[in-house]
PDB file of C-alpha atoms in Angstrom:
ATOM      1  CA  MET K 448      29.911 -91.717  49.294  1.00  0.00           C
ATOM      2  CA  ARG K 449      27.752 -88.652  49.766  1.00  0.00           C
ATOM      3  CA  GLU K 450      26.486 -87.950  53.249  1.00  0.00           C
ATOM      4  CA  GLN K 451      22.729 -88.620  53.212  1.00  0.00           C
ATOM      5  CA  SER K 452      21.939 -85.852  55.679  1.00  0.00           C
ATOM      6  CA  SER K 453      23.550 -83.190  53.504  1.00  0.00           C
ATOM      7  CA  ILE K 454      22.413 -84.004  49.968  1.00  0.00           C
ATOM      8  CA  PHE K 455      18.747 -83.190  50.521  1.00  0.00           C
ATOM      9  CA  GLN K 456      18.910 -79.412  50.277  1.00  0.00           C
ATOM     10  CA  GLY K 457      19.412 -76.612  47.792  1.00  0.00           C
ATOM     11  CA  LEU K 458      17.977 -76.111  44.330  1.00  0.00           C
ATOM     12  CA  TRP K 459      16.549 -79.129  42.466  1.00  0.00           C
ATOM     13  CA  PRO K 460      15.045 -78.744  38.978  1.00  0.00           C
ATOM     14  CA  ALA K 461      11.851 -80.742  38.502  1.00  0.00           C
ATOM     15  CA  LEU K 462      13.341 -82.370  35.446  1.00  0.00           C
ATOM     16  CA  PHE K 463      11.640 -82.082  32.069  1.00  0.00           C
ATOM     17  CA  THR K 464      11.222 -85.384  30.234  1.00  0.00           C
ATOM     18  CA  PRO K 465      12.115 -84.644  26.592  1.00  0.00           C
ATOM     19  CA  VAL K 466       9.927 -86.539  24.149  1.00  0.00           C
ATOM     20  CA  ASN K 467       9.813 -87.302  20.440  1.00  0.00           C
ATOM     21  CA  PRO K 468       6.853 -86.192  18.276  1.00  0.00           C
ATOM     22  CA  ASP K 469       5.134 -89.532  19.021  1.00  0.00           C
ATOM     23  CA  GLY K 470       5.381 -88.916  22.785  1.00  0.00           C
ATOM     24  CA  SER K 471       8.148 -91.455  23.428  1.00  0.00           C
ATOM     25  CA  LEU K 472      11.257 -90.635  25.425  1.00  0.00           C
ATOM     26  CA  ASN K 473      13.981 -88.737  23.577  1.00  0.00           C
ATOM     27  CA  PRO K 474      17.151 -90.142  25.211  1.00  0.00           C
ATOM     28  CA  LYS K 475      19.544 -87.804  23.397  1.00  0.00           C
ATOM     29  CA  GLU K 476      17.805 -84.648  24.633  1.00  0.00           C
ATOM     30  CA  LEU K 477      17.410 -86.105  28.130  1.00  0.00           C
ATOM     31  CA  GLU K 478      21.155 -86.646  28.320  1.00  0.00           C
ATOM     32  CA  LYS K 479      21.845 -83.110  27.093  1.00  0.00           C
ATOM     33  CA  LEU K 480      19.546 -81.700  29.760  1.00  0.00           C
ATOM     34  CA  ILE K 481      21.062 -83.741  32.581  1.00  0.00           C
ATOM     35  CA  GLU K 482      24.610 -82.869  31.548  1.00  0.00           C
ATOM     36  CA  LEU K 483      23.678 -79.183  31.376  1.00  0.00           C
ATOM     37  CA  LEU K 484      22.234 -79.175  34.889  1.00  0.00           C
ATOM     38  CA  ILE K 485      25.185 -81.081  36.323  1.00  0.00           C
ATOM     39  CA  ALA K 486      27.559 -78.590  34.683  1.00  0.00           C
ATOM     40  CA  GLN K 487      25.535 -75.737  36.202  1.00  0.00           C
ATOM     41  CA  LYS K 488      25.994 -77.313  39.641  1.00  0.00           C
ATOM     42  CA  VAL K 489      22.361 -77.479  40.668  1.00  0.00           C
ATOM     43  CA  ASP K 490      21.977 -79.507  43.852  1.00  0.00           C
ATOM     44  CA  GLY K 491      19.782 -82.378  42.683  1.00  0.00           C
ATOM     45  CA  LEU K 492      17.218 -83.613  40.173  1.00  0.00           C
ATOM     46  CA  TYR K 493      13.555 -84.415  40.821  1.00  0.00           C
ATOM     47  CA  LEU K 494      12.357 -86.945  38.272  1.00  0.00           C
ATOM     48  CA  LEU K 495       8.902 -87.713  36.829  1.00  0.00           C
ATOM     49  CA  GLY K 496       6.857 -85.246  38.815  1.00  0.00           C
ATOM     50  CA  SER K 497       4.206 -83.035  37.223  1.00  0.00           C
ATOM     51  CA  THR K 498       6.844 -81.185  35.194  1.00  0.00           C
ATOM     52  CA  GLY K 499       8.279 -84.488  33.999  1.00  0.00           C
ATOM     53  CA  GLN K 500       4.773 -85.664  33.024  1.00  0.00           C
ATOM     54  CA  GLY K 501       5.279 -88.800  35.089  1.00  0.00           C
ATOM     55  CA  PHE K 502       1.616 -89.740  35.206  1.00  0.00           C
ATOM     56  CA  LEU K 503       1.322 -89.627  31.422  1.00  0.00           C
ATOM     57  CA  PHE K 504       3.873 -92.405  30.880  1.00  0.00           C
ATOM     58  CA  SER K 505       3.233 -96.102  31.299  1.00  0.00           C
ATOM     59  CA  GLU K 506       4.874 -98.018  34.129  1.00  0.00           C
ATOM     60  CA  GLU K 507       7.476 -99.480  31.783  1.00  0.00           C
ATOM     61  CA  GLU K 508       8.197 -96.067  30.280  1.00  0.00           C
ATOM     62  CA  ARG K 509       8.700 -94.613  33.748  1.00  0.00           C
ATOM     63  CA  LYS K 510      11.130 -97.389  34.575  1.00  0.00           C
ATOM     64  CA  GLN K 511      13.001 -96.721  31.328  1.00  0.00           C
ATOM     65  CA  ILE K 512      13.242 -92.989  32.081  1.00  0.00           C
ATOM     66  CA  THR K 513      14.356 -93.666  35.662  1.00  0.00           C
ATOM     67  CA  ARG K 514      16.994 -96.192  34.648  1.00  0.00           C
ATOM     68  CA  LEU K 515      18.435 -93.969  31.920  1.00  0.00           C
ATOM     69  CA  THR K 516      18.475 -90.857  34.110  1.00  0.00           C
ATOM     70  CA  LEU K 517      20.304 -92.657  36.897  1.00  0.00           C
ATOM     71  CA  GLU K 518      22.784 -94.129  34.415  1.00  0.00           C
ATOM     72  CA  ILE K 519      23.525 -90.693  32.948  1.00  0.00           C
ATOM     73  CA  ALA K 520      23.742 -88.990  36.344  1.00  0.00           C
ATOM     74  CA  ALA K 521      26.085 -91.758  37.521  1.00  0.00           C
ATOM     75  CA  LYS K 522      26.028 -90.523  41.132  1.00  0.00           C
ATOM     76  CA  ARG K 523      27.430 -87.130  40.117  1.00  0.00           C
ATOM     77  CA  ILE K 524      24.259 -85.493  41.409  1.00  0.00           C
ATOM     78  CA  PRO K 525      21.475 -86.690  43.747  1.00  0.00           C
ATOM     79  CA  VAL K 526      18.304 -87.903  42.027  1.00  0.00           C
ATOM     80  CA  MET K 527      14.874 -88.190  43.645  1.00  0.00           C
ATOM     81  CA  VAL K 528      12.255 -90.202  41.734  1.00  0.00           C
ATOM     82  CA  GLN K 529       8.531 -89.490  41.987  1.00  0.00           C
ATOM     83  CA  VAL K 530       6.816 -92.896  41.938  1.00  0.00           C
ATOM     84  CA  GLY K 531       3.215 -92.017  42.738  1.00  0.00           C
ATOM     85  CA  ALA K 532       0.618 -93.770  40.586  1.00  0.00           C
ATOM     86  CA  LEU K 533      -3.128 -94.356  40.525  1.00  0.00           C
ATOM     87  CA  ASN K 534      -2.707 -97.492  42.620  1.00  0.00           C
ATOM     88  CA  THR K 535      -0.359 -98.222  45.502  1.00  0.00           C
ATOM     89  CA  GLU K 536       0.988-101.493  44.072  1.00  0.00           C
ATOM     90  CA  GLU K 537       2.341 -99.749  40.980  1.00  0.00           C
ATOM     91  CA  SER K 538       3.878 -97.070  43.165  1.00  0.00           C
ATOM     92  CA  ILE K 539       5.652 -99.755  45.188  1.00  0.00           C
ATOM     93  CA  ARG K 540       6.997-101.435  42.047  1.00  0.00           C
ATOM     94  CA  LEU K 541       8.298 -98.104  40.765  1.00  0.00           C
ATOM     95  CA  ALA K 542       9.864 -97.337  44.152  1.00  0.00           C
ATOM     96  CA  ARG K 543      11.679-100.667  44.263  1.00  0.00           C
ATOM     97  CA  HIS K 544      12.865-100.221  40.676  1.00  0.00           C
ATOM     98  CA  ALA K 545      14.229 -96.741  41.474  1.00  0.00           C
ATOM     99  CA  ALA K 546      15.980 -98.077  44.569  1.00  0.00           C
ATOM    100  CA  GLU K 547      17.539-100.960  42.635  1.00  0.00           C
ATOM    101  CA  HIS K 548      18.978 -98.517  40.105  1.00  0.00           C
ATOM    102  CA  GLY K 549      20.518 -96.182  42.652  1.00  0.00           C
ATOM    103  CA  ALA K 550      17.993 -93.409  43.358  1.00  0.00           C
ATOM    104  CA  ASP K 551      19.021 -91.211  46.279  1.00  0.00           C
ATOM    105  CA  GLY K 552      15.467 -90.376  47.245  1.00  0.00           C
ATOM    106  CA  ILE K 553      11.928 -91.471  46.461  1.00  0.00           C
ATOM    107  CA  SER K 554       8.891 -89.225  46.405  1.00  0.00           C
ATOM    108  CA  ALA K 555       5.208 -89.868  45.759  1.00  0.00           C
ATOM    109  CA  VAL K 556       1.946 -88.014  45.546  1.00  0.00           C
ATOM    110  CA  GLY K 557      -0.890 -89.122  47.766  1.00  0.00           C
ATOM    111  CA  PRO K 558      -3.908 -91.111  46.602  1.00  0.00           C
ATOM    112  CA  ILE K 559      -5.374 -89.602  43.450  1.00  0.00           C
ATOM    113  CA  TYR K 560      -8.778 -89.732  41.764  1.00  0.00           C
ATOM    114  CA  TYR K 561     -10.556 -91.261  44.761  1.00  0.00           C
ATOM    115  CA  GLY K 562     -11.223 -88.980  47.723  1.00  0.00           C
ATOM    116  CA  ALA K 563      -8.501 -89.595  50.293  1.00  0.00           C
ATOM    117  CA  SER K 564      -9.197 -89.978  53.998  1.00  0.00           C
ATOM    118  CA  ALA K 565      -6.418 -89.695  56.559  1.00  0.00           C
ATOM    119  CA  ASP K 566      -6.286 -93.471  56.811  1.00  0.00           C
ATOM    120  CA  MET K 567      -6.094 -93.902  53.030  1.00  0.00           C
ATOM    121  CA  ALA K 568      -3.334 -91.321  52.637  1.00  0.00           C
ATOM    122  CA  PHE K 569      -1.246 -92.706  55.483  1.00  0.00           C
ATOM    123  CA  GLU K 570      -1.566 -96.320  54.371  1.00  0.00           C
ATOM    124  CA  HIS K 571      -0.625 -95.411  50.801  1.00  0.00           C
ATOM    125  CA  TYR K 572       2.467 -93.557  51.979  1.00  0.00           C
ATOM    126  CA  ARG K 573       3.382 -96.155  54.609  1.00  0.00           C
ATOM    127  CA  ARG K 574       3.474 -98.990  52.090  1.00  0.00           C
ATOM    128  CA  ILE K 575       5.601 -97.016  49.622  1.00  0.00           C
ATOM    129  CA  ALA K 576       7.969 -95.804  52.348  1.00  0.00           C
ATOM    130  CA  GLN K 577       8.496 -99.288  53.759  1.00  0.00           C
ATOM    131  CA  ALA K 578       9.026-100.889  50.343  1.00  0.00           C
ATOM    132  CA  THR K 579      12.679 -99.721  50.217  1.00  0.00           C
ATOM    133  CA  ASP K 580      15.454 -98.386  52.417  1.00  0.00           C
ATOM    134  CA  VAL K 581      15.756 -95.216  50.302  1.00  0.00           C
ATOM    135  CA  PRO K 582      14.799 -91.928  52.022  1.00  0.00           C
ATOM    136  CA  PHE K 583      11.159 -91.173  51.257  1.00  0.00           C
ATOM    137  CA  PHE K 584       9.711 -87.705  50.642  1.00  0.00           C
ATOM    138  CA  PRO K 585       5.924 -87.736  50.314  1.00  0.00           C
ATOM    139  CA  TYR K 586       4.320 -84.993  48.300  1.00  0.00           C
ATOM    140  CA  GLN K 587       2.169 -82.463  50.085  1.00  0.00           C
ATOM    141  CA  ILE K 588      -1.136 -83.925  51.207  1.00  0.00           C
ATOM    142  CA  GLY K 589      -4.025 -81.783  50.064  1.00  0.00           C
ATOM    143  CA  ASN K 590      -6.881 -82.980  52.243  1.00  0.00           C
ATOM    144  CA  ALA K 591      -8.689 -81.891  55.382  1.00  0.00           C
ATOM    145  CA  ALA K 592      -6.896 -84.512  57.484  1.00  0.00           C
ATOM    146  CA  ASN K 593      -3.494 -83.109  56.526  1.00  0.00           C
ATOM    147  CA  MET K 594      -1.975 -82.680  59.974  1.00  0.00           C
ATOM    148  CA  GLN K 595      -3.352 -86.016  61.182  1.00  0.00           C
ATOM    149  CA  VAL K 596      -1.402 -87.665  58.378  1.00  0.00           C
ATOM    150  CA  ILE K 597       1.702 -85.559  59.083  1.00  0.00           C
ATOM    151  CA  ASP K 598       1.761 -86.692  62.707  1.00  0.00           C
ATOM    152  CA  ARG K 599       1.497 -90.335  61.668  1.00  0.00           C
ATOM    153  CA  LEU K 600       4.168 -89.982  58.978  1.00  0.00           C
ATOM    154  CA  LEU K 601       6.537 -88.620  61.611  1.00  0.00           C
ATOM    155  CA  THR K 602       6.508 -92.083  63.212  1.00  0.00           C
ATOM    156  CA  LEU K 603       7.959 -93.705  60.062  1.00  0.00           C
ATOM    157  CA  PRO K 604      11.782 -93.736  60.041  1.00  0.00           C
ATOM    158  CA  GLN K 605      11.832 -94.094  56.241  1.00  0.00           C
ATOM    159  CA  VAL K 606      10.249 -90.636  55.818  1.00  0.00           C
ATOM    160  CA  HIS K 607      13.008 -88.016  55.684  1.00  0.00           C
ATOM    161  CA  GLY K 608      10.967 -84.988  54.621  1.00  0.00           C
ATOM    162  CA  MET K 609       8.308 -83.668  52.272  1.00  0.00           C
ATOM    163  CA  LYS K 610       7.851 -81.777  49.024  1.00  0.00           C
ATOM    164  CA  LEU K 611       5.415 -78.938  49.688  1.00  0.00           C
ATOM    165  CA  THR K 612       3.810 -77.305  46.665  1.00  0.00           C
ATOM    166  CA  THR K 613       1.645 -74.718  48.346  1.00  0.00           C
ATOM    167  CA  ASP K 614       1.283 -70.962  48.517  1.00  0.00           C
ATOM    168  CA  LYS K 615       0.200 -71.197  52.169  1.00  0.00           C
ATOM    169  CA  MET K 616       3.270 -70.228  54.124  1.00  0.00           C
ATOM    170  CA  LEU K 617       1.631 -70.979  57.471  1.00  0.00           C
ATOM    171  CA  GLU K 618       1.073 -74.561  56.356  1.00  0.00           C
ATOM    172  CA  ILE K 619       4.798 -74.972  55.696  1.00  0.00           C
ATOM    173  CA  SER K 620       5.645 -73.420  59.070  1.00  0.00           C
ATOM    174  CA  THR K 621       3.188 -75.691  60.832  1.00  0.00           C
ATOM    175  CA  ILE K 622       4.730 -78.803  59.307  1.00  0.00           C
ATOM    176  CA  LYS K 623       8.215 -77.497  60.122  1.00  0.00           C
ATOM    177  CA  ASN K 624       7.254 -76.886  63.737  1.00  0.00           C
ATOM    178  CA  ARG K 625       5.809 -80.390  64.000  1.00  0.00           C
ATOM    179  CA  ALA K 626       8.790 -82.085  62.352  1.00  0.00           C
ATOM    180  CA  GLY K 627      11.584 -79.983  63.813  1.00  0.00           C
ATOM    181  CA  GLU K 628      14.975 -81.213  62.575  1.00  0.00           C
ATOM    182  CA  GLN K 629      13.605 -84.681  61.790  1.00  0.00           C
ATOM    183  CA  TRP K 630      12.555 -83.764  58.233  1.00  0.00           C
ATOM    184  CA  LYS K 631      14.049 -81.928  55.268  1.00  0.00           C
ATOM    185  CA  LEU K 632      11.340 -79.812  53.654  1.00  0.00           C
ATOM    186  CA  PHE K 633      11.406 -78.753  50.004  1.00  0.00           C
ATOM    187  CA  SER K 634       9.240 -75.964  48.617  1.00  0.00           C
ATOM    188  CA  GLY K 635       7.541 -76.694  45.313  1.00  0.00           C
ATOM    189  CA  ALA K 636       6.231 -73.267  44.271  1.00  0.00           C
ATOM    190  CA  ASP K 637       8.970 -71.606  42.181  1.00  0.00           C
ATOM    191  CA  GLU K 638       7.495 -68.170  42.753  1.00  0.00           C
ATOM    192  CA  LEU K 639       7.882 -68.541  46.535  1.00  0.00           C
ATOM    193  CA  MET K 640      11.299 -70.187  46.834  1.00  0.00           C
ATOM    194  CA  CYS K 641      12.735 -67.454  49.074  1.00  0.00           C
ATOM    195  CA  GLN K 642       9.573 -66.907  51.074  1.00  0.00           C
ATOM    196  CA  ALA K 643       9.288 -70.626  51.823  1.00  0.00           C
ATOM    197  CA  ALA K 644      12.839 -70.649  53.186  1.00  0.00           C
ATOM    198  CA  LEU K 645      11.633 -68.320  55.948  1.00  0.00           C
ATOM    199  CA  CYS K 646       9.181 -71.051  56.932  1.00  0.00           C
ATOM    200  CA  GLY K 647      11.813 -73.741  57.314  1.00  0.00           C
ATOM    201  CA  THR K 648      12.408 -75.280  53.895  1.00  0.00           C
ATOM    202  CA  VAL K 649      15.960 -76.391  53.172  1.00  0.00           C
ATOM    203  CA  GLY K 650      15.512 -76.748  49.439  1.00  0.00           C
ATOM    204  CA  ALA K 651      13.373 -75.885  46.430  1.00  0.00           C
ATOM    205  CA  ILE K 652      12.071 -78.143  43.651  1.00  0.00           C
ATOM    206  CA  GLY K 653      10.638 -76.452  40.586  1.00  0.00           C
ATOM    207  CA  THR K 654      10.047 -76.297  36.847  1.00  0.00           C
ATOM    208  CA  SER K 655      11.781 -73.028  36.036  1.00  0.00           C
ATOM    209  CA  TYR K 656      15.069 -74.205  37.522  1.00  0.00           C
ATOM    210  CA  ASN K 657      15.630 -76.203  34.310  1.00  0.00           C
ATOM    211  CA  LEU K 658      15.932 -72.850  32.539  1.00  0.00           C
ATOM    212  CA  PHE K 659      17.173 -70.546  35.288  1.00  0.00           C
ATOM    213  CA  GLY K 660      19.115 -72.902  37.560  1.00  0.00           C
ATOM    214  CA  PRO K 661      22.211 -70.756  38.151  1.00  0.00           C
ATOM    215  CA  THR K 662      20.186 -67.575  38.670  1.00  0.00           C
ATOM    216  CA  CYS K 663      17.663 -69.113  41.049  1.00  0.00           C
ATOM    217  CA  LYS K 664      20.383 -70.881  43.032  1.00  0.00           C
ATOM    218  CA  PHE K 665      22.357 -67.644  43.314  1.00  0.00           C
ATOM    219  CA  ILE K 666      19.317 -65.662  44.471  1.00  0.00           C
ATOM    220  CA  ARG K 667      18.216 -68.255  47.010  1.00  0.00           C
ATOM    221  CA  GLU K 668      21.699 -68.570  48.493  1.00  0.00           C
ATOM    222  CA  SER K 669      22.273 -64.815  48.590  1.00  0.00           C
ATOM    223  CA  PHE K 670      18.874 -64.383  50.265  1.00  0.00           C
ATOM    224  CA  LEU K 671      19.831 -66.889  52.951  1.00  0.00           C
ATOM    225  CA  ALA K 672      23.101 -64.965  53.375  1.00  0.00           C
ATOM    226  CA  GLY K 673      21.181 -61.764  54.095  1.00  0.00           C
ATOM    227  CA  GLU K 674      20.886 -60.056  50.695  1.00  0.00           C
ATOM    228  CA  THR K 675      17.175 -59.500  51.196  1.00  0.00           C
ATOM    229  CA  MET K 676      16.654 -56.401  49.052  1.00  0.00           C
ATOM    230  CA  HIS K 677      18.199 -57.956  45.946  1.00  0.00           C
ATOM    231  CA  ALA K 678      16.157 -61.114  46.533  1.00  0.00           C
ATOM    232  CA  MET K 679      12.959 -59.114  46.987  1.00  0.00           C
ATOM    233  CA  GLU K 680      13.479 -57.268  43.716  1.00  0.00           C
ATOM    234  CA  TYR K 681      14.213 -60.555  41.979  1.00  0.00           C
ATOM    235  CA  MET K 682      11.233 -62.409  43.416  1.00  0.00           C
ATOM    236  CA  LEU K 683       8.821 -59.672  42.338  1.00  0.00           C
ATOM    237  CA  THR K 684      10.247 -59.789  38.810  1.00  0.00           C
ATOM    238  CA  PHE K 685      10.227 -63.603  38.841  1.00  0.00           C
ATOM    239  CA  GLN K 686       6.622 -63.743  40.044  1.00  0.00           C
ATOM    240  CA  LYS K 687       5.540 -61.362  37.294  1.00  0.00           C
ATOM    241  CA  PHE K 688       7.365 -63.531  34.754  1.00  0.00           C
ATOM    242  CA  ILE K 689       5.694 -66.729  35.984  1.00  0.00           C
ATOM    243  CA  GLU K 690       2.262 -65.087  35.961  1.00  0.00           C
ATOM    244  CA  THR K 691       2.891 -64.018  32.355  1.00  0.00           C
ATOM    245  CA  ILE K 692       3.902 -67.443  31.011  1.00  0.00           C
ATOM    246  CA  ILE K 693       1.423 -69.632  32.921  1.00  0.00           C
ATOM    247  CA  PRO K 694      -1.239 -69.632  30.143  1.00  0.00           C
ATOM    248  CA  VAL K 695       1.325 -70.988  27.627  1.00  0.00           C
ATOM    249  CA  ILE K 696       3.783 -72.599  30.018  1.00  0.00           C
ATOM    250  CA  TRP K 697       4.523 -75.787  28.055  1.00  0.00           C
ATOM    251  CA  SER K 698       5.077 -73.938  24.806  1.00  0.00           C
ATOM    252  CA  PHE K 699       7.200 -71.306  26.499  1.00  0.00           C
ATOM    253  CA  PHE K 700       9.636 -73.695  28.141  1.00  0.00           C
ATOM    254  CA  ASN K 701       9.911 -75.821  25.007  1.00  0.00           C
ATOM    255  CA  ARG K 702      10.923 -72.782  22.961  1.00  0.00           C
ATOM    256  CA  ALA K 703      12.996 -71.117  25.673  1.00  0.00           C
ATOM    257  CA  MET K 704      15.063 -74.233  26.378  1.00  0.00           C
ATOM    258  CA  TYR K 705      15.817 -74.520  22.680  1.00  0.00           C
ATOM    259  CA  LEU K 706      16.736 -70.860  22.287  1.00  0.00           C
ATOM    260  CA  ARG K 707      18.951 -70.785  25.369  1.00  0.00           C
ATOM    261  CA  TYR K 708      20.463 -74.295  25.388  1.00  0.00           C
ATOM    262  CA  ASN K 709      19.570 -75.969  22.087  1.00  0.00           C
ATOM    263  CA  ILE K 710      17.606 -78.594  24.019  1.00  0.00           C
ATOM    264  CA  VAL K 711      14.284 -79.789  22.607  1.00  0.00           C
ATOM    265  CA  ILE K 712      11.742 -80.700  25.284  1.00  0.00           C
ATOM    266  CA  GLY K 713       9.065 -81.565  22.738  1.00  0.00           C
ATOM    267  CA  GLU K 714       5.310 -81.141  22.733  1.00  0.00           C
ATOM    268  CA  PRO K 715       3.550 -82.114  25.972  1.00  0.00           C
ATOM    269  CA  LYS K 716       1.810 -85.471  26.060  1.00  0.00           C
ATOM    270  CA  PRO K 717      -1.989 -85.416  25.675  1.00  0.00           C
ATOM    271  CA  PRO K 718      -4.223 -84.352  27.264  1.00  0.00           C
ATOM    272  CA  LEU K 719      -1.810 -81.454  27.896  1.00  0.00           C
ATOM    273  CA  LEU K 720      -1.832 -78.871  25.133  1.00  0.00           C
ATOM    274  CA  ALA K 721       0.884 -76.689  23.656  1.00  0.00           C
ATOM    275  CA  LYS K 722      -0.742 -73.336  22.972  1.00  0.00           C
ATOM    276  CA  GLN K 723       0.560 -70.873  20.417  1.00  0.00           C
ATOM    277  CA  LEU K 724       3.052 -68.409  21.838  1.00  0.00           C
ATOM    278  CA  PRO K 725       2.168 -64.699  21.643  1.00  0.00           C
ATOM    279  CA  TRP K 726       5.849 -63.667  21.580  1.00  0.00           C
ATOM    280  CA  THR K 727       8.616 -63.650  18.993  1.00  0.00           C
ATOM    281  CA  ASP K 728      11.920 -65.382  19.697  1.00  0.00           C
ATOM    282  CA  GLU K 729      13.473 -61.989  20.329  1.00  0.00           C
ATOM    283  CA  GLN K 730      10.837 -61.220  22.940  1.00  0.00           C
ATOM    284  CA  ILE K 731      11.354 -64.588  24.628  1.00  0.00           C
ATOM    285  CA  ILE K 732      15.102 -63.977  24.796  1.00  0.00           C
ATOM    286  CA  ALA K 733      14.460 -60.552  26.326  1.00  0.00           C
ATOM    287  CA  MET K 734      12.158 -62.141  28.935  1.00  0.00           C
ATOM    288  CA  MET K 735      14.870 -64.627  29.865  1.00  0.00           C
ATOM    289  CA  GLU K 736      17.546 -61.957  30.043  1.00  0.00           C
ATOM    290  CA  GLU K 737      15.465 -59.883  32.446  1.00  0.00           C
ATOM    291  CA  ILE K 738      15.553 -62.818  34.862  1.00  0.00           C
ATOM    292  CA  GLU K 739      19.171 -63.768  34.240  1.00  0.00           C
ATOM    293  CA  ASN K 740      20.416 -60.202  34.751  1.00  0.00           C
ATOM    294  CA  PHE K 741      19.913 -60.688  38.493  1.00  0.00           C
ATOM    295  CA  TYR K 742      22.697 -63.274  38.520  1.00  0.00           C
ATOM    296  CA  THR K 743      25.911 -61.532  39.583  1.00  0.00           C
ATOM    297  CA  PRO K 744      28.368 -64.247  40.589  1.00  0.00           C
ATOM    298  CA  VAL K 745      31.589 -63.344  42.357  1.00  0.00           C
ATOM    299  CA  SER K 746      34.457 -63.420  39.867  1.00  0.00           C
TER     300      SER K 746
END
């Protein structure tokens, strides 16, 4: 059995959820994607977050996707399931379902739609955390009472860390200094995966790792080993790439995953839109190669 303290680190793709034209799960493409990422030796999978369009599926669909993903992964790779929903009760049901089917970790966003006070955020997270014995990783809390909630979460033994999608490096450092070695922190901004490591993160969860898993893992590990100049050159190129694709991000990844791996992600679920790409397939391949050329594994 994998050692719990060691699996929560490294590079974790925020897994795409491939869908059919009608928006339903495409199991065949999901299996292809999971097998690809396992073969590439990424460190874990983060399921049904923003990238996986978790909030756009029904509760039963989310359970179906969770069950199938865990069956395919078959404990060959750690899987963390994002269970946050509009109401806490649904989040708890999704957390228990994920735990029953073998999830290694559970994550959840804070209260959404209604303005969250410190009390509301903590109570929401407390109930989800205590619903199972699976390590819980709350999503970054974006409210004014942030550090009040952090201090209270540190009292819950079920909370093992956080997923921090922020470009504020001082915020990550502050949480790290409060938590010390008690928590495992994951960065959620792809374009800052190396920078966040300087602030105490032990892992990175992100969209682009579905496409560039081996390259991003290589760069992050070489950066931690002291290859700072190569990492700096890469991160500047990577940031420019991300800035370029953001306006058409769903369309780009759908086409790029097909061109590189013959995996069809499908059109995003409404209200998300797939905008027309301004690039030819040849240009998309060239954009990918510019990123991948930084990967120089030891033979």
